[in-house]
Amino acid sequence: MDLFSRSWAALRAAVAELPDDDFARPSGCTGWLVQDLVCHLVVDAQDVLITLVTPADTEPTRDALTYWDVTETAPTGEDPLDALTVRLAAAYQEPWLLKFHLDDIGSAAGRAGELADPAARVSTRDEVLTVGDFLMTYVMEWTLHHLDLIAHLPQVAGPPAEGLARSREMLEKIAGAAFPASFSDRDALLVGTGRRAPTEAETAELGGLAAKLPFVLG
């Protein structure tokens, strides 16, 4: 629960400190500007709030690892939901409005996560998870999106080290293999999820794992 809170607080703080001009810069998400990514974070916060008040009384069907639908196809930005996000983001017109909405609903989602019982069961996407597992999926989600946020903004602070380490650990379990020790947690996540291509040297170090990349989480 603490890691969920720290990851989310760090991401929201990074967005809050962005100058207006940065909202029109590209993000690490194909087809999305920074403003589009921030709009997606608003939707993420809504999902947290909705899911935490959607209790389930059956056994969990997924956990923090099996929650993800894993493919090898990277997003193109042309998916209808991705395109809708772009239109929603444009409707804000002014970056401060988007910042305000993220701070408002994002703070509520953060408090809801802190107050929730990690052993309780909730339903989302027609699956049942414990609250603890559900919130851990968002540690991964928000760590990756924090990397997307700063992809072309090197001056902006990145995600917490503990969030990077836990996300790498989860990705390695999903992949069924460990990334080389020479890979930083950040590079393991970027290369592992297809956010950047490995260099020739990295490909050699990856060995057989290179043929399985990327692990695109949806």
PDB file of C-alpha atoms in Angstrom:
ATOM      1  CA  MET A   1       0.000   0.000   0.000  1.00  0.00           C
ATOM      2  CA  ASP A   2       2.878   2.370   0.795  1.00  0.00           C
ATOM      3  CA  LEU A   3       4.463   1.692  -2.584  1.00  0.00           C
ATOM      4  CA  PHE A   4       1.173   2.435  -4.328  1.00  0.00           C
ATOM      5  CA  SER A   5       0.963   5.765  -2.520  1.00  0.00           C
ATOM      6  CA  ARG A   6       4.588   6.734  -3.164  1.00  0.00           C
ATOM      7  CA  SER A   7       4.454   5.833  -6.857  1.00  0.00           C
ATOM      8  CA  TRP A   8       1.235   7.766  -7.409  1.00  0.00           C
ATOM      9  CA  ALA A   9       2.327  10.790  -5.376  1.00  0.00           C
ATOM     10  CA  ALA A  10       5.619  11.021  -7.294  1.00  0.00           C
ATOM     11  CA  LEU A  11       3.871  10.869 -10.662  1.00  0.00           C
ATOM     12  CA  ARG A  12       1.312  13.504  -9.713  1.00  0.00           C
ATOM     13  CA  ALA A  13       4.052  15.758  -8.346  1.00  0.00           C
ATOM     14  CA  ALA A  14       5.988  15.445 -11.613  1.00  0.00           C
ATOM     15  CA  VAL A  15       2.900  16.484 -13.599  1.00  0.00           C
ATOM     16  CA  ALA A  16       2.144  19.372 -11.238  1.00  0.00           C
ATOM     17  CA  GLU A  17       5.597  20.854 -11.806  1.00  0.00           C
ATOM     18  CA  LEU A  18       5.486  20.742 -15.616  1.00  0.00           C
ATOM     19  CA  PRO A  19       5.498  24.103 -17.410  1.00  0.00           C
ATOM     20  CA  ASP A  20       2.661  24.573 -19.860  1.00  0.00           C
ATOM     21  CA  ASP A  21       4.894  24.158 -22.911  1.00  0.00           C
ATOM     22  CA  ASP A  22       5.772  20.596 -21.898  1.00  0.00           C
ATOM     23  CA  PHE A  23       2.177  19.455 -22.333  1.00  0.00           C
ATOM     24  CA  ALA A  24       2.561  19.792 -26.098  1.00  0.00           C
ATOM     25  CA  ARG A  25       5.733  17.678 -26.196  1.00  0.00           C
ATOM     26  CA  PRO A  26       5.684  13.991 -27.167  1.00  0.00           C
ATOM     27  CA  SER A  27       5.433  11.365 -24.460  1.00  0.00           C
ATOM     28  CA  GLY A  28       6.808   7.853 -24.438  1.00  0.00           C
ATOM     29  CA  CYS A  29       3.398   6.514 -25.506  1.00  0.00           C
ATOM     30  CA  THR A  30       3.152   6.178 -29.286  1.00  0.00           C
ATOM     31  CA  GLY A  31       0.763   8.767 -30.706  1.00  0.00           C
ATOM     32  CA  TRP A  32       0.317  10.629 -27.421  1.00  0.00           C
ATOM     33  CA  LEU A  33       1.550  14.013 -26.322  1.00  0.00           C
ATOM     34  CA  VAL A  34       2.234  14.650 -22.657  1.00  0.00           C
ATOM     35  CA  GLN A  35      -1.240  16.170 -22.324  1.00  0.00           C
ATOM     36  CA  ASP A  36      -2.780  12.959 -23.661  1.00  0.00           C
ATOM     37  CA  LEU A  37      -0.835  10.873 -21.169  1.00  0.00           C
ATOM     38  CA  VAL A  38      -1.920  13.115 -18.302  1.00  0.00           C
ATOM     39  CA  CYS A  39      -5.528  12.772 -19.440  1.00  0.00           C
ATOM     40  CA  HIS A  40      -5.062   8.997 -19.352  1.00  0.00           C
ATOM     41  CA  LEU A  41      -3.851   9.317 -15.747  1.00  0.00           C
ATOM     42  CA  VAL A  42      -7.153  11.004 -14.889  1.00  0.00           C
ATOM     43  CA  VAL A  43      -8.939   7.956 -16.299  1.00  0.00           C
ATOM     44  CA  ASP A  44      -6.626   5.714 -14.287  1.00  0.00           C
ATOM     45  CA  ALA A  45      -7.598   7.563 -11.116  1.00  0.00           C
ATOM     46  CA  GLN A  46     -11.266   7.112 -11.979  1.00  0.00           C
ATOM     47  CA  ASP A  47     -10.654   3.390 -12.449  1.00  0.00           C
ATOM     48  CA  VAL A  48      -9.087   3.137  -8.991  1.00  0.00           C
ATOM     49  CA  LEU A  49     -12.055   4.898  -7.387  1.00  0.00           C
ATOM     50  CA  ILE A  50     -14.629   2.822  -9.268  1.00  0.00           C
ATOM     51  CA  THR A  51     -12.900  -0.492  -8.617  1.00  0.00           C
ATOM     52  CA  LEU A  52     -12.378   0.108  -4.897  1.00  0.00           C
ATOM     53  CA  VAL A  53     -16.136   0.552  -4.466  1.00  0.00           C
ATOM     54  CA  THR A  54     -16.987  -2.507  -6.567  1.00  0.00           C
ATOM     55  CA  PRO A  55     -16.754  -5.342  -4.032  1.00  0.00           C
ATOM     56  CA  ALA A  56     -16.730  -9.003  -5.013  1.00  0.00           C
ATOM     57  CA  ASP A  57     -17.667 -12.024  -2.889  1.00  0.00           C
ATOM     58  CA  THR A  58     -16.063 -14.735  -5.037  1.00  0.00           C
ATOM     59  CA  GLU A  59     -12.518 -16.090  -5.074  1.00  0.00           C
ATOM     60  CA  PRO A  60      -9.901 -14.017  -6.958  1.00  0.00           C
ATOM     61  CA  THR A  61      -9.492 -14.932 -10.618  1.00  0.00           C
ATOM     62  CA  ARG A  62      -6.357 -12.838 -11.190  1.00  0.00           C
ATOM     63  CA  ASP A  63      -3.466 -11.432  -9.186  1.00  0.00           C
ATOM     64  CA  ALA A  64      -0.965  -8.603  -9.742  1.00  0.00           C
ATOM     65  CA  LEU A  65       0.887 -10.682 -12.348  1.00  0.00           C
ATOM     66  CA  THR A  66      -1.895 -12.553 -14.154  1.00  0.00           C
ATOM     67  CA  TYR A  67      -4.016  -9.368 -14.333  1.00  0.00           C
ATOM     68  CA  TRP A  68      -2.144  -8.284 -17.448  1.00  0.00           C
ATOM     69  CA  ASP A  69      -2.984  -9.314 -20.998  1.00  0.00           C
ATOM     70  CA  VAL A  70       0.472  -9.719 -22.522  1.00  0.00           C
ATOM     71  CA  THR A  71       1.083  -9.332 -26.259  1.00  0.00           C
ATOM     72  CA  GLU A  72       4.064  -8.718 -28.520  1.00  0.00           C
ATOM     73  CA  THR A  73       2.311  -5.923 -30.428  1.00  0.00           C
ATOM     74  CA  ALA A  74       3.204  -2.412 -29.356  1.00  0.00           C
ATOM     75  CA  PRO A  75       0.434   0.224 -29.406  1.00  0.00           C
ATOM     76  CA  THR A  76       0.218   2.341 -32.536  1.00  0.00           C
ATOM     77  CA  GLY A  77      -1.919   5.130 -31.104  1.00  0.00           C
ATOM     78  CA  GLU A  78      -4.719   4.264 -33.520  1.00  0.00           C
ATOM     79  CA  ASP A  79      -6.828   2.206 -31.101  1.00  0.00           C
ATOM     80  CA  PRO A  80     -10.280   3.831 -30.663  1.00  0.00           C
ATOM     81  CA  LEU A  81      -9.769   4.289 -26.909  1.00  0.00           C
ATOM     82  CA  ASP A  82      -6.349   5.831 -27.498  1.00  0.00           C
ATOM     83  CA  ALA A  83      -7.873   8.197 -30.028  1.00  0.00           C
ATOM     84  CA  LEU A  84     -10.650   9.095 -27.579  1.00  0.00           C
ATOM     85  CA  THR A  85      -8.035  10.015 -24.978  1.00  0.00           C
ATOM     86  CA  VAL A  86      -6.467  12.461 -27.442  1.00  0.00           C
ATOM     87  CA  ARG A  87      -9.835  14.142 -28.027  1.00  0.00           C
ATOM     88  CA  LEU A  88     -10.570  14.327 -24.309  1.00  0.00           C
ATOM     89  CA  ALA A  89      -7.172  15.852 -23.608  1.00  0.00           C
ATOM     90  CA  ALA A  90      -7.684  18.492 -26.304  1.00  0.00           C
ATOM     91  CA  ALA A  91     -10.999  19.463 -24.728  1.00  0.00           C
ATOM     92  CA  TYR A  92      -9.214  20.759 -21.637  1.00  0.00           C
ATOM     93  CA  GLN A  93      -7.635  23.502 -23.801  1.00  0.00           C
ATOM     94  CA  GLU A  94      -5.523  24.873 -20.926  1.00  0.00           C
ATOM     95  CA  PRO A  95      -2.887  22.748 -19.140  1.00  0.00           C
ATOM     96  CA  TRP A  96      -3.864  24.118 -15.737  1.00  0.00           C
ATOM     97  CA  LEU A  97      -7.330  22.619 -16.104  1.00  0.00           C
ATOM     98  CA  LEU A  98      -5.840  19.193 -16.749  1.00  0.00           C
ATOM     99  CA  LYS A  99      -3.452  19.620 -13.826  1.00  0.00           C
ATOM    100  CA  PHE A 100      -6.336  20.634 -11.568  1.00  0.00           C
ATOM    101  CA  HIS A 101      -8.475  17.645 -12.551  1.00  0.00           C
ATOM    102  CA  LEU A 102      -5.604  15.206 -12.040  1.00  0.00           C
ATOM    103  CA  ASP A 103      -4.792  16.705  -8.645  1.00  0.00           C
ATOM    104  CA  ASP A 104      -8.449  16.639  -7.603  1.00  0.00           C
ATOM    105  CA  ILE A 105      -9.420  13.118  -8.633  1.00  0.00           C
ATOM    106  CA  GLY A 106      -5.876  11.787  -8.239  1.00  0.00           C
ATOM    107  CA  SER A 107      -5.723  12.849  -4.591  1.00  0.00           C
ATOM    108  CA  ALA A 108      -9.045  11.123  -3.980  1.00  0.00           C
ATOM    109  CA  ALA A 109      -7.793   7.923  -5.620  1.00  0.00           C
ATOM    110  CA  GLY A 110      -4.653   8.041  -3.503  1.00  0.00           C
ATOM    111  CA  ARG A 111      -6.635   8.422  -0.281  1.00  0.00           C
ATOM    112  CA  ALA A 112      -9.008   5.644  -1.289  1.00  0.00           C
ATOM    113  CA  GLY A 113      -6.090   3.306  -1.852  1.00  0.00           C
ATOM    114  CA  GLU A 114      -4.586   4.144   1.533  1.00  0.00           C
ATOM    115  CA  LEU A 115      -7.900   3.518   3.317  1.00  0.00           C
ATOM    116  CA  ALA A 116      -8.787   0.268   1.536  1.00  0.00           C
ATOM    117  CA  ASP A 117      -8.412  -3.166   3.119  1.00  0.00           C
ATOM    118  CA  PRO A 118      -5.721  -4.975   1.081  1.00  0.00           C
ATOM    119  CA  ALA A 119      -7.379  -8.341   1.776  1.00  0.00           C
ATOM    120  CA  ALA A 120     -10.778  -7.244   0.448  1.00  0.00           C
ATOM    121  CA  ARG A 121     -11.861  -8.431  -2.994  1.00  0.00           C
ATOM    122  CA  VAL A 122     -12.904  -6.170  -5.827  1.00  0.00           C
ATOM    123  CA  SER A 123     -14.092  -6.636  -9.386  1.00  0.00           C
ATOM    124  CA  THR A 124     -12.655  -4.993 -12.494  1.00  0.00           C
ATOM    125  CA  ARG A 125     -12.623  -5.952 -16.188  1.00  0.00           C
ATOM    126  CA  ASP A 126     -14.871  -8.920 -15.308  1.00  0.00           C
ATOM    127  CA  GLU A 127     -12.150 -10.313 -13.034  1.00  0.00           C
ATOM    128  CA  VAL A 128     -11.783 -10.500  -9.261  1.00  0.00           C
ATOM    129  CA  LEU A 129      -8.626  -9.426  -7.425  1.00  0.00           C
ATOM    130  CA  THR A 130      -7.695  -8.633  -3.860  1.00  0.00           C
ATOM    131  CA  VAL A 131      -7.327  -4.912  -3.242  1.00  0.00           C
ATOM    132  CA  GLY A 132      -3.632  -5.443  -2.551  1.00  0.00           C
ATOM    133  CA  ASP A 133      -3.072  -7.108  -5.916  1.00  0.00           C
ATOM    134  CA  PHE A 134      -5.184  -4.509  -7.718  1.00  0.00           C
ATOM    135  CA  LEU A 135      -3.189  -1.638  -6.242  1.00  0.00           C
ATOM    136  CA  MET A 136       0.065  -3.405  -7.087  1.00  0.00           C
ATOM    137  CA  THR A 137      -0.960  -3.468 -10.757  1.00  0.00           C
ATOM    138  CA  TYR A 138      -1.054   0.302 -10.527  1.00  0.00           C
ATOM    139  CA  VAL A 139       2.464   0.434  -9.145  1.00  0.00           C
ATOM    140  CA  MET A 140       3.485  -1.140 -12.448  1.00  0.00           C
ATOM    141  CA  GLU A 141       1.099   1.029 -14.494  1.00  0.00           C
ATOM    142  CA  TRP A 142       2.185   4.291 -12.931  1.00  0.00           C
ATOM    143  CA  THR A 143       5.885   3.462 -12.894  1.00  0.00           C
ATOM    144  CA  LEU A 144       5.763   2.764 -16.628  1.00  0.00           C
ATOM    145  CA  HIS A 145       3.718   5.883 -17.304  1.00  0.00           C
ATOM    146  CA  HIS A 146       6.106   7.951 -15.208  1.00  0.00           C
ATOM    147  CA  LEU A 147       8.832   6.750 -17.573  1.00  0.00           C
ATOM    148  CA  ASP A 148       6.561   7.688 -20.493  1.00  0.00           C
ATOM    149  CA  LEU A 149       6.064  11.153 -19.014  1.00  0.00           C
ATOM    150  CA  ILE A 150       9.784  11.898 -18.817  1.00  0.00           C
ATOM    151  CA  ALA A 151      10.772  10.155 -22.067  1.00  0.00           C
ATOM    152  CA  HIS A 152      11.518  13.508 -23.725  1.00  0.00           C
ATOM    153  CA  LEU A 153      11.755  15.566 -20.544  1.00  0.00           C
ATOM    154  CA  PRO A 154      15.083  14.575 -18.987  1.00  0.00           C
ATOM    155  CA  GLN A 155      14.939  17.442 -16.506  1.00  0.00           C
ATOM    156  CA  VAL A 156      11.845  15.992 -14.788  1.00  0.00           C
ATOM    157  CA  ALA A 157      12.282  13.686 -11.796  1.00  0.00           C
ATOM    158  CA  GLY A 158      11.671  10.010 -12.516  1.00  0.00           C
ATOM    159  CA  PRO A 159       9.723   7.363 -10.594  1.00  0.00           C
ATOM    160  CA  PRO A 160      10.836   6.225  -7.123  1.00  0.00           C
ATOM    161  CA  ALA A 161      13.640   3.654  -7.080  1.00  0.00           C
ATOM    162  CA  GLU A 162      11.530   1.189  -5.117  1.00  0.00           C
ATOM    163  CA  GLY A 163       8.738   1.423  -7.698  1.00  0.00           C
ATOM    164  CA  LEU A 164      11.212   0.743 -10.500  1.00  0.00           C
ATOM    165  CA  ALA A 165      12.643  -2.244  -8.621  1.00  0.00           C
ATOM    166  CA  ARG A 166       9.240  -3.771  -7.842  1.00  0.00           C
ATOM    167  CA  SER A 167       8.015  -3.226 -11.395  1.00  0.00           C
ATOM    168  CA  ARG A 168      11.113  -4.907 -12.775  1.00  0.00           C
ATOM    169  CA  GLU A 169      10.553  -7.821 -10.402  1.00  0.00           C
ATOM    170  CA  MET A 170       6.956  -8.182 -11.601  1.00  0.00           C
ATOM    171  CA  LEU A 171       7.958  -7.923 -15.270  1.00  0.00           C
ATOM    172  CA  GLU A 172      10.582 -10.626 -14.801  1.00  0.00           C
ATOM    173  CA  LYS A 173       8.003 -12.916 -13.231  1.00  0.00           C
ATOM    174  CA  ILE A 174       5.614 -12.236 -16.106  1.00  0.00           C
ATOM    175  CA  ALA A 175       8.430 -12.930 -18.580  1.00  0.00           C
ATOM    176  CA  GLY A 176       9.545 -16.032 -16.726  1.00  0.00           C
ATOM    177  CA  ALA A 177      13.143 -14.849 -16.946  1.00  0.00           C
ATOM    178  CA  ALA A 178      15.462 -12.301 -15.366  1.00  0.00           C
ATOM    179  CA  PHE A 179      17.001  -9.411 -17.236  1.00  0.00           C
ATOM    180  CA  PRO A 180      20.795  -9.192 -17.084  1.00  0.00           C
ATOM    181  CA  ALA A 181      22.183  -7.685 -13.885  1.00  0.00           C
ATOM    182  CA  SER A 182      23.931  -5.048 -16.016  1.00  0.00           C
ATOM    183  CA  PHE A 183      20.514  -3.620 -16.950  1.00  0.00           C
ATOM    184  CA  SER A 184      19.292  -0.864 -14.672  1.00  0.00           C
ATOM    185  CA  ASP A 185      15.692  -1.256 -13.478  1.00  0.00           C
ATOM    186  CA  ARG A 186      14.709   1.588 -15.796  1.00  0.00           C
ATOM    187  CA  ASP A 187      16.371   0.022 -18.837  1.00  0.00           C
ATOM    188  CA  ALA A 188      14.910  -3.407 -18.061  1.00  0.00           C
ATOM    189  CA  LEU A 189      11.432  -1.881 -18.044  1.00  0.00           C
ATOM    190  CA  LEU A 190      11.935   0.243 -21.148  1.00  0.00           C
ATOM    191  CA  VAL A 191      13.430  -2.580 -23.197  1.00  0.00           C
ATOM    192  CA  GLY A 192      11.238  -5.284 -21.705  1.00  0.00           C
ATOM    193  CA  THR A 193       7.983  -3.501 -22.532  1.00  0.00           C
ATOM    194  CA  GLY A 194       9.099  -2.316 -25.957  1.00  0.00           C
ATOM    195  CA  ARG A 195       9.454   1.334 -25.028  1.00  0.00           C
ATOM    196  CA  ARG A 196      12.868   1.313 -26.635  1.00  0.00           C
ATOM    197  CA  ALA A 197      14.806  -1.187 -28.721  1.00  0.00           C
ATOM    198  CA  PRO A 198      17.809  -2.874 -27.137  1.00  0.00           C
ATOM    199  CA  THR A 199      21.252  -1.957 -28.401  1.00  0.00           C
ATOM    200  CA  GLU A 200      23.368  -4.621 -30.080  1.00  0.00           C
ATOM    201  CA  ALA A 201      25.316  -5.081 -26.865  1.00  0.00           C
ATOM    202  CA  GLU A 202      22.119  -5.408 -24.847  1.00  0.00           C
ATOM    203  CA  THR A 203      20.698  -7.918 -27.310  1.00  0.00           C
ATOM    204  CA  ALA A 204      23.785 -10.064 -26.887  1.00  0.00           C
ATOM    205  CA  GLU A 205      23.436  -9.894 -23.108  1.00  0.00           C
ATOM    206  CA  LEU A 206      19.745 -10.779 -23.268  1.00  0.00           C
ATOM    207  CA  GLY A 207      20.494 -14.032 -25.056  1.00  0.00           C
ATOM    208  CA  GLY A 208      17.372 -16.108 -25.648  1.00  0.00           C
ATOM    209  CA  LEU A 209      15.189 -13.569 -23.858  1.00  0.00           C
ATOM    210  CA  ALA A 210      15.726 -11.113 -26.725  1.00  0.00           C
ATOM    211  CA  ALA A 211      13.589 -13.255 -29.031  1.00  0.00           C
ATOM    212  CA  LYS A 212      10.631 -12.993 -26.650  1.00  0.00           C
ATOM    213  CA  LEU A 213      10.609  -9.211 -26.464  1.00  0.00           C
ATOM    214  CA  PRO A 214       8.651  -7.077 -26.079  1.00  0.00           C
ATOM    215  CA  PHE A 215       6.180  -7.918 -23.319  1.00  0.00           C
ATOM    216  CA  VAL A 216       3.446  -5.387 -24.007  1.00  0.00           C
ATOM    217  CA  LEU A 217       1.137  -5.122 -20.994  1.00  0.00           C
ATOM    218  CA  GLY A 218      -2.505  -4.272 -21.551  1.00  0.00           C
TER     219      GLY A 218
END
